[in-house]
Coordinates of C-alpha atoms in Angstrom, one line a residue:
X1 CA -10.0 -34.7 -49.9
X2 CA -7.3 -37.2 -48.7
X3 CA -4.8 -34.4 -50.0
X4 CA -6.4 -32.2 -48.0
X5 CA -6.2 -34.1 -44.7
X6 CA -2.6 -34.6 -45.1
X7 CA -1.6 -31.2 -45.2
X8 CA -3.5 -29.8 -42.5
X9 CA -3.7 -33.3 -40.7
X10 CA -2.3 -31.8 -37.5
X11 CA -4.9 -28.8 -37.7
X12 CA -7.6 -30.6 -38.4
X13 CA -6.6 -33.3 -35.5
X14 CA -6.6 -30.4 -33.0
X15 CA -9.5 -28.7 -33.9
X16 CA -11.5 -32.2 -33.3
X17 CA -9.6 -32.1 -29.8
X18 CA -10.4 -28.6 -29.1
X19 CA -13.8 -29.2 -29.7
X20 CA -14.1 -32.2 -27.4
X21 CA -12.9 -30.2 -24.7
X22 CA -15.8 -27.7 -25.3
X23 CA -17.9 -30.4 -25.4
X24 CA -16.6 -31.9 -21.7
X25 CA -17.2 -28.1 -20.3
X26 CA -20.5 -27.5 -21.6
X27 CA -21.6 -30.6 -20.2
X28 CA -20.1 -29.7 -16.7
X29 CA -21.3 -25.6 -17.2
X30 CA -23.9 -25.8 -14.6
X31 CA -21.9 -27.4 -11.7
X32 CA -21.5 -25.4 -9.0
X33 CA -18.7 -25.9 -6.6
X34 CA -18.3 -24.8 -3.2
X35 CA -16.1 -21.9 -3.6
X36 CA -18.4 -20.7 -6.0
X37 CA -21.6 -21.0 -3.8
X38 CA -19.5 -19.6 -0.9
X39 CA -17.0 -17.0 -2.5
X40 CA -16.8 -16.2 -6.0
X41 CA -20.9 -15.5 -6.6
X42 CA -20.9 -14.0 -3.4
X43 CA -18.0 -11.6 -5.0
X44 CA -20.1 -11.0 -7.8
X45 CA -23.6 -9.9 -6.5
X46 CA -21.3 -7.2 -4.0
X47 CA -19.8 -6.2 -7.5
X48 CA -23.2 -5.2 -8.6
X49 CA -23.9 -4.1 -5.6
X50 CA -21.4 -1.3 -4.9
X51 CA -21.7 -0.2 -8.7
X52 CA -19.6 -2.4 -10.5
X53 CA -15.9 -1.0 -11.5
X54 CA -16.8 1.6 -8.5
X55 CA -16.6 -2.0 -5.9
X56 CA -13.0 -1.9 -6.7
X57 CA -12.3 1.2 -3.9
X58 CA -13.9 -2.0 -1.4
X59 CA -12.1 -5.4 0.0
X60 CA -14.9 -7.9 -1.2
X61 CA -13.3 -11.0 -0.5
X62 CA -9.5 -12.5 -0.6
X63 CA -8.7 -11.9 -4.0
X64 CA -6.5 -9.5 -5.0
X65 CA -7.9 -6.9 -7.5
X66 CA -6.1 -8.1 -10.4
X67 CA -8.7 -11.2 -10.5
X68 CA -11.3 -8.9 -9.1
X69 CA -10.9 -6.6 -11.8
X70 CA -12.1 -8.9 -14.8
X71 CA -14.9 -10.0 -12.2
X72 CA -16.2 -6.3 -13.1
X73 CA -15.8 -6.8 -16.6
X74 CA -17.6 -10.1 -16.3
X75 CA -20.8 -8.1 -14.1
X76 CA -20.7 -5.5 -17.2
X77 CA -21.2 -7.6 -19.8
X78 CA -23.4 -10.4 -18.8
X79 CA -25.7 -11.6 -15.2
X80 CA -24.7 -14.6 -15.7
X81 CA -21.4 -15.3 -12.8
X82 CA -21.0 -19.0 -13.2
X83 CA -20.9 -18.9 -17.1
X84 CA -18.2 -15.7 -17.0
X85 CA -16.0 -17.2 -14.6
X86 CA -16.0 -21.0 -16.4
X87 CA -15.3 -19.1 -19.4
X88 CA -12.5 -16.9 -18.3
X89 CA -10.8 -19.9 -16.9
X90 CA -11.5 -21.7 -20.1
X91 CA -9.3 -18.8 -22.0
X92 CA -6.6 -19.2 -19.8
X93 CA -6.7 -22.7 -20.5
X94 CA -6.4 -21.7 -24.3
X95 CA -3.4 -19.7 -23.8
X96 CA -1.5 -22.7 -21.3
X97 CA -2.4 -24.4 -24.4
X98 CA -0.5 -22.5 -26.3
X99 CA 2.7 -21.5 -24.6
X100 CA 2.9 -24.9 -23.5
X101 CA 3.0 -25.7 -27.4
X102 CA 5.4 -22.9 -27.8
X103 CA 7.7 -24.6 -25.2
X104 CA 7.7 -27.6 -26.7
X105 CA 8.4 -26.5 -30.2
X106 CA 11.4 -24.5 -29.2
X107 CA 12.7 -27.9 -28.5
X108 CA 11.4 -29.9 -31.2
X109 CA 8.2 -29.3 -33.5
X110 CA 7.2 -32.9 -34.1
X111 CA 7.1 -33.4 -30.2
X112 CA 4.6 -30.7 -29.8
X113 CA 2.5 -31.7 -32.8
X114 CA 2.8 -34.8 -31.7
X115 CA 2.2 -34.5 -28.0
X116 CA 0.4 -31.1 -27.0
X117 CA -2.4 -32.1 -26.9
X118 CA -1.8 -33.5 -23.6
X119 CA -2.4 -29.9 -22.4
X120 CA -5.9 -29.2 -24.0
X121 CA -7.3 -32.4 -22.5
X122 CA -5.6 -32.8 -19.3
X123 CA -7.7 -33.6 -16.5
X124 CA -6.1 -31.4 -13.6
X125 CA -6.8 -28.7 -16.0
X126 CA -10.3 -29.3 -17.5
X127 CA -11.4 -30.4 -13.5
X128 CA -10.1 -27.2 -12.4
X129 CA -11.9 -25.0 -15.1
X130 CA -14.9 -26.5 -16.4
X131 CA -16.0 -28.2 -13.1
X132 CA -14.6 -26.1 -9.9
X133 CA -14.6 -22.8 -12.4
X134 CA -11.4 -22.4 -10.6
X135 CA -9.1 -19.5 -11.9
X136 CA -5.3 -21.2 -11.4
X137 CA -5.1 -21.2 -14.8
X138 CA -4.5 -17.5 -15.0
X139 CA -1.2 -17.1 -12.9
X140 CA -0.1 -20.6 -14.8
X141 CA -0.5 -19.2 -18.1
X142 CA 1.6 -16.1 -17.5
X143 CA 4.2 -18.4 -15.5
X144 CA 4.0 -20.7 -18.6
X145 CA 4.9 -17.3 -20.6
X146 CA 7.7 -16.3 -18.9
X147 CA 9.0 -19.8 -19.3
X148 CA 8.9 -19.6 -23.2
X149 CA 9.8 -16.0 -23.0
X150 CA 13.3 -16.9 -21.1
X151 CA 14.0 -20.2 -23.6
X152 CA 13.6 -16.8 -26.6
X153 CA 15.9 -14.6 -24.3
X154 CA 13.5 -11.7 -24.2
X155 CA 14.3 -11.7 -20.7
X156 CA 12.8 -8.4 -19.6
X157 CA 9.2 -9.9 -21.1
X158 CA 10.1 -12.8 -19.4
X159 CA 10.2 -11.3 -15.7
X160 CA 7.3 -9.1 -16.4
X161 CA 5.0 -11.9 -17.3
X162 CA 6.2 -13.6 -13.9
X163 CA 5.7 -10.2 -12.0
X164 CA 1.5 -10.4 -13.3
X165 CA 1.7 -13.7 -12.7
X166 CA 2.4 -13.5 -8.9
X167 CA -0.4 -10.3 -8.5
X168 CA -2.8 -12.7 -9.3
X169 CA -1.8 -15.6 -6.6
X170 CA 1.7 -16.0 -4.3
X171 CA 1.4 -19.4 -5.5
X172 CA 3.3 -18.2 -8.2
X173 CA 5.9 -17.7 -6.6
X174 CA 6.5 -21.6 -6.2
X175 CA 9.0 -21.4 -9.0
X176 CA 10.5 -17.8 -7.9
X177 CA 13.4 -19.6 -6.5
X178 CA 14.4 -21.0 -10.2
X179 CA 15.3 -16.9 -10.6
X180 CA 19.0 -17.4 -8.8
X181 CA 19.8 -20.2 -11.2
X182 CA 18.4 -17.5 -14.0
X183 CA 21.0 -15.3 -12.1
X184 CA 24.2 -17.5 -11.6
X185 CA 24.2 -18.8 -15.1
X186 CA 24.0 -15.0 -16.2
X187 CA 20.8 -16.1 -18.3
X188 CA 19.7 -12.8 -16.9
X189 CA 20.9 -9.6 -15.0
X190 CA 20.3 -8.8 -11.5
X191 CA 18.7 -5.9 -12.6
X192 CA 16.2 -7.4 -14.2
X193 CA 14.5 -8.4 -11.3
X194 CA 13.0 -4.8 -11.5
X195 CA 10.9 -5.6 -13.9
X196 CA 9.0 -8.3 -11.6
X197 CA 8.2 -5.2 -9.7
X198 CA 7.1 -3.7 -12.6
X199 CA 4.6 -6.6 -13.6
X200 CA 3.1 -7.1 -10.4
X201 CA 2.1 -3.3 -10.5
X202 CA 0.7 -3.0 -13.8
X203 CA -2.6 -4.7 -13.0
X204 CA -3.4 -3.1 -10.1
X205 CA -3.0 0.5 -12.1
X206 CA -7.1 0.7 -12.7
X207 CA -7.7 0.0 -8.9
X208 CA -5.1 2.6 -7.9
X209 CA -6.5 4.9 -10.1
X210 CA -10.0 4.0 -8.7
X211 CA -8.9 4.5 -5.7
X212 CA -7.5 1.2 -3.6
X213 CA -4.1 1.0 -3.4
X214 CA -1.2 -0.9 -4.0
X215 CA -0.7 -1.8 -0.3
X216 CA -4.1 -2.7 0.2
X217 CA -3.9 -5.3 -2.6
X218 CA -0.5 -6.5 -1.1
X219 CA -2.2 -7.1 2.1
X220 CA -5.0 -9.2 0.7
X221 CA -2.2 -11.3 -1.4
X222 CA -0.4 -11.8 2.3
X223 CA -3.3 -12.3 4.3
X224 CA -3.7 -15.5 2.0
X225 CA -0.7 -16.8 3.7
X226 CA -1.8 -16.3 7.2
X227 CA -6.1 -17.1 6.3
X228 CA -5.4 -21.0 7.3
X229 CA -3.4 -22.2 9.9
X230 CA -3.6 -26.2 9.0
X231 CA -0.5 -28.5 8.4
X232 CA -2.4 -29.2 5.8
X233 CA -5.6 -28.7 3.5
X234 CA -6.6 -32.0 1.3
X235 CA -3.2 -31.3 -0.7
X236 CA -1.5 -34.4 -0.7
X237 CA 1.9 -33.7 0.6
X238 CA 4.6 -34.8 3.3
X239 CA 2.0 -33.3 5.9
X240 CA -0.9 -35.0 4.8
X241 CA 1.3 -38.4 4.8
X242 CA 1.6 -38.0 8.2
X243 CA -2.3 -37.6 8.8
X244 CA -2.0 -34.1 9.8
X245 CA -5.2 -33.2 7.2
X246 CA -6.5 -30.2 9.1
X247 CA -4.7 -30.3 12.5
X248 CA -3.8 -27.1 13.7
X249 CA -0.3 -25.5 13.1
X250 CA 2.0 -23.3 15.5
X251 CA 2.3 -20.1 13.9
X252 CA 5.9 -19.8 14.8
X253 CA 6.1 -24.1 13.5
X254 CA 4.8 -22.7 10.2
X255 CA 7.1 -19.8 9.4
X256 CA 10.3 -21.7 10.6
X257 CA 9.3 -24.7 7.7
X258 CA 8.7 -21.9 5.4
X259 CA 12.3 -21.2 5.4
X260 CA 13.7 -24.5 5.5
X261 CA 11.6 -24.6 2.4
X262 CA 13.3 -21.7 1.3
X263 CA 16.7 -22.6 1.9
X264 CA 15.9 -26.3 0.2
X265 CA 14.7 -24.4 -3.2
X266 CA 17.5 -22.3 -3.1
X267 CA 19.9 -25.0 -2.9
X268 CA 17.6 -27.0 -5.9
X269 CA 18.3 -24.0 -7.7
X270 CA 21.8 -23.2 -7.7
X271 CA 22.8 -26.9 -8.0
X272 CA 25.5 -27.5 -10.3
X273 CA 24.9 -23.6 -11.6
X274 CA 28.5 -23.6 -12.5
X275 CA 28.1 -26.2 -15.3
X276 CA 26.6 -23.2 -17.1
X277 CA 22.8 -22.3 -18.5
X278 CA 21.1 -24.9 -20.1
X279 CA 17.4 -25.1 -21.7
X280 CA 16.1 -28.1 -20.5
X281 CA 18.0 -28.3 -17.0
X282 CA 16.0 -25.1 -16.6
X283 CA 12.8 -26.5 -17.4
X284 CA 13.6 -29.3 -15.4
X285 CA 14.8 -27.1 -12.1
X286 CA 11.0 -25.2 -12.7
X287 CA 9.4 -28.5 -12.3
X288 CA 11.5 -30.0 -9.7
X289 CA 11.2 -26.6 -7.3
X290 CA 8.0 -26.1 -8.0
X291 CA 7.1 -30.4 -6.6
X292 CA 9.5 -30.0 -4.0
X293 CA 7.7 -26.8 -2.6
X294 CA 4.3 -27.8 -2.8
X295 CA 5.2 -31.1 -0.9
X296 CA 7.1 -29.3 1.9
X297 CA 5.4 -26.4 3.0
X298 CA 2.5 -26.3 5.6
X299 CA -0.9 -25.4 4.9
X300 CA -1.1 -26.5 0.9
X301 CA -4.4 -27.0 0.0
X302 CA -6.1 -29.5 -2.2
X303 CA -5.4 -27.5 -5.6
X304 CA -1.4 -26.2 -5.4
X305 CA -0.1 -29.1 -7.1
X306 CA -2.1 -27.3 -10.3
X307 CA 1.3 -25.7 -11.7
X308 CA 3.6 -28.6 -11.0
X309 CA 1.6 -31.5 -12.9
X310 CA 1.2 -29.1 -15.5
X311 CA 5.5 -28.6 -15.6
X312 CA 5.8 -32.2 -15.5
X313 CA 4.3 -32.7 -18.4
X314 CA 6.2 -30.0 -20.3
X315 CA 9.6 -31.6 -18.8
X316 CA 8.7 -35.8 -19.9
X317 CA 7.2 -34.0 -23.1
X318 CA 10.7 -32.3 -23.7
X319 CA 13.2 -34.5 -21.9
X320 CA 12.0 -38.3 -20.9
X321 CA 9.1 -39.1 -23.1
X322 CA 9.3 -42.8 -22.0
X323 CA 7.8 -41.6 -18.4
X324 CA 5.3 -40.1 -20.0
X325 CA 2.4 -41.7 -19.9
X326 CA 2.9 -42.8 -16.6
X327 CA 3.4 -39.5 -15.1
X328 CA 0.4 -38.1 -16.8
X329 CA -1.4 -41.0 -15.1
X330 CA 0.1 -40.7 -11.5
X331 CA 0.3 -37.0 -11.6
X332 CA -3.3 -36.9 -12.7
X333 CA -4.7 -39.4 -9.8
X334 CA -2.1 -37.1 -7.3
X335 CA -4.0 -33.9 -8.2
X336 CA -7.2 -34.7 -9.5
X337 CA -8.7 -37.2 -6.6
X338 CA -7.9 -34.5 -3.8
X339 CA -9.5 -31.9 -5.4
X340 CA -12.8 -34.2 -6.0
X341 CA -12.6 -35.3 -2.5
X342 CA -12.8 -32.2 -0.7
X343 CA -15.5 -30.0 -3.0
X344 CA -17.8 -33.2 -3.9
X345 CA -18.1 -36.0 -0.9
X346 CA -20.9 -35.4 1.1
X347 CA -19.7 -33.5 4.4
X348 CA -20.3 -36.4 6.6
X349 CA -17.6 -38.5 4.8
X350 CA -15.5 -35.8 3.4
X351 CA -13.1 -35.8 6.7
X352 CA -12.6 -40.0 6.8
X353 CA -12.1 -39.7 2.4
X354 CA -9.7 -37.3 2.7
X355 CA -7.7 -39.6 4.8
X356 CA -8.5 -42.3 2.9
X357 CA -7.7 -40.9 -0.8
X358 CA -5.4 -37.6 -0.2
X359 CA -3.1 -39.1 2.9
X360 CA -3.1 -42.8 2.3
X361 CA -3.2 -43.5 -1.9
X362 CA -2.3 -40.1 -3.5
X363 CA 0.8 -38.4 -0.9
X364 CA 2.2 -42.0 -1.4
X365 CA 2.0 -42.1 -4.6
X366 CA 3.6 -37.7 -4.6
X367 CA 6.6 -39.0 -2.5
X368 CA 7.0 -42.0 -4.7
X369 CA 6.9 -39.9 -7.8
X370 CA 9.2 -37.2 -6.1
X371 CA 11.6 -39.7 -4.8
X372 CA 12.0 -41.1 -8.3
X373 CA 12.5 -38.0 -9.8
X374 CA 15.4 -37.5 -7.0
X375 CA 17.1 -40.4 -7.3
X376 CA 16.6 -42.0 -10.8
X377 CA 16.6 -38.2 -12.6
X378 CA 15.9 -39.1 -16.4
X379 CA 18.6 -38.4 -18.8
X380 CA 18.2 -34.8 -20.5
X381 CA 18.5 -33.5 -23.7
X382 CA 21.0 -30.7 -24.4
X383 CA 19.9 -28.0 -26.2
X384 CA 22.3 -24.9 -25.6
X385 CA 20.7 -21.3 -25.3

């Protein structure tokens, strides 16, 4: 028996992991947040309404019909919307899971035996999933893919992933910029950028062939950009740190950040690009772009920091394992209280503990953890592609 355990000591170790985090969602199953009361069931009862699959030739509600489409699958299969959606999440969070190992291993093996696990249990994740039945997990995992997929050098795989990725939510596209330093390292071919194109199409092909269109599909993907017109949602960035939760923005105010943003991720990017590719400076520009963004763009909302603490991990995992467990800590108070805040404190004190929590203790806590990572950047590992 003790032979046994100590050759598949690591599998039997996450299998016992695995299964607490089953545990932790069936105990949260029947929670119902407010997006689902408001939105997502709402989604579902049109879907069986206007025939199932046939619902896809109708805008039902603000998400594109890449999501909408396994909503169909999910009102074919089973009446049950709040146990499909959890559970769709929770496969997602499977395969973050897994790429997530995949990065790490590229780098080192005993690091992702040893610290993976991180990813099954993390509390952003299993809070966004099991409680909020939240589907950010879906775009992560394919942005998580074309990560590993770039480390491997199957480029074309790479983009494509990315493309699916962004036709699920533009918040994606947080780490998009990270593409020019792709580009002027020659880690990949301006051509290449077609097949983004090409992902982003592919899983809108049922709906097209149903009968709503591409265009329609991009216009539901932009009209997310435009729905709120806040400095700020309960995300806990620069905005929020100057108690703007909420306050109205100037449309004109709004675009013109945007491409300061822009020009700021750009220049993040292409930093030092002529020092030539490297691995981890590439999983480290990810992370970094995709903080940076989050922080300085108007109207975030409480859950866009879901990519970034997830990247962090994956960099102090790979490159500065001695800020580790304080970043999973910090990063985990940063995205985890907001998210609370604003879908479980009772309405009449949501507005003064948004302040409190999102504004006052966790954007402090963002800009401290971004100004660290600034100025004090940890030393990287080398690992030449």
């Amino acid at each position: 028996m003790k032979k046994f355990f100590y050759k598949y000591k690591i599998e039997l170790i996450y299998t016992t992991i695995f299964f607490i985090s089953m545990i932790f969602r069936i105990f949260f199953i029947n929670i119902k947040s407010d997006d689902y009361l408001l939105f997502l069931n709402n989604w579902w009862n049109k879907i069986n309404e206007y025939g199932g699959f046939n619902s896809l030739k109708y805008i039902i509600g603000d998400y594109p019909d890449s999501y909408m489409f396994l909503l169909c699958i999910g009102a074919s299969i089973t009446k049950n919307s709040l146990i499909f959606i959890k559970v769709l999440s929770a496969i997602f969070d499977i395969l973050i899971f897994l790429f997530g190992y995949k990065i790490i291993k590229y780098f080192s093996k005993e690091d992702a035996n040893k610290y993976s696990w991180i990813l099954i249990l993390l509390p952003g994740i299993l809070v966004n999933s099991a409680i909020l039945g939240q589907c950010d997990s879906i775009y992560t995992a394919f942005v998580l893919a074309f990560i590993y997929y770039i480390l491997k050098n199957h480029n074309k795989l790479a983009l494509s992933l990315l493309g699916i990725a962004i036709s699920f939510k533009l918040q994606s596209l947080f780490i998009a910029p990270v593409i020019l330093y792709l580009i002027a390292t020659k880690k990949i071919k301006i051509y290449d950028l077609f097949f983004i194109i090409l992902g982003f199409i592919l899983p809108f092909i049922p709906t097209i062939l149903i009968g709503k269109g591409l265009i329609e599909n991009i216009k539901i993907l932009m009209f997310q950009t435009s729905e709120y017109n806040y400095f700020v949602k309960s995300c806990p960035n620069i905005y929020s740190l100057f108690l703007l939760n909420y306050k109205q923005i100037n449309i004109f105010l709004k675009y013109s950040l945007s491409i300061i943003v822009g020009v700021i991720a750009i220049f993040i990017s292409l930093h030092k690009y002529k020092d030539g590719y490297n691995d981890t400076t590439f999983i480290y520009k990810s992370f970094l772009i995709s903080t940076i963004v989050v922080f300085l763009l108007p109207s975030m909302h409480d859950r866009y920091f879901y990519l970034s603490n997830i990247l962090g991990i994956l960099y102090c995992i790979i490159a500065s394992k001695k800020y580790l467990k304080r970043y999973v800590i910090l990063s985990t108070l940063i995205y985890v209280l907001p998210v609370l805040c604003i879908n479980f404190m009772p309405q009449d004190l949501k507005l003064i503990a948004d302040y409190l929590i999102t504004s006052c203790i966790c954007s402090t806590l963002n800009l401290f953890l971004i100004l660290r990572l600034l100025l004090n950047k940890p030393l990287l590992l080398y690992k030449k592609s």
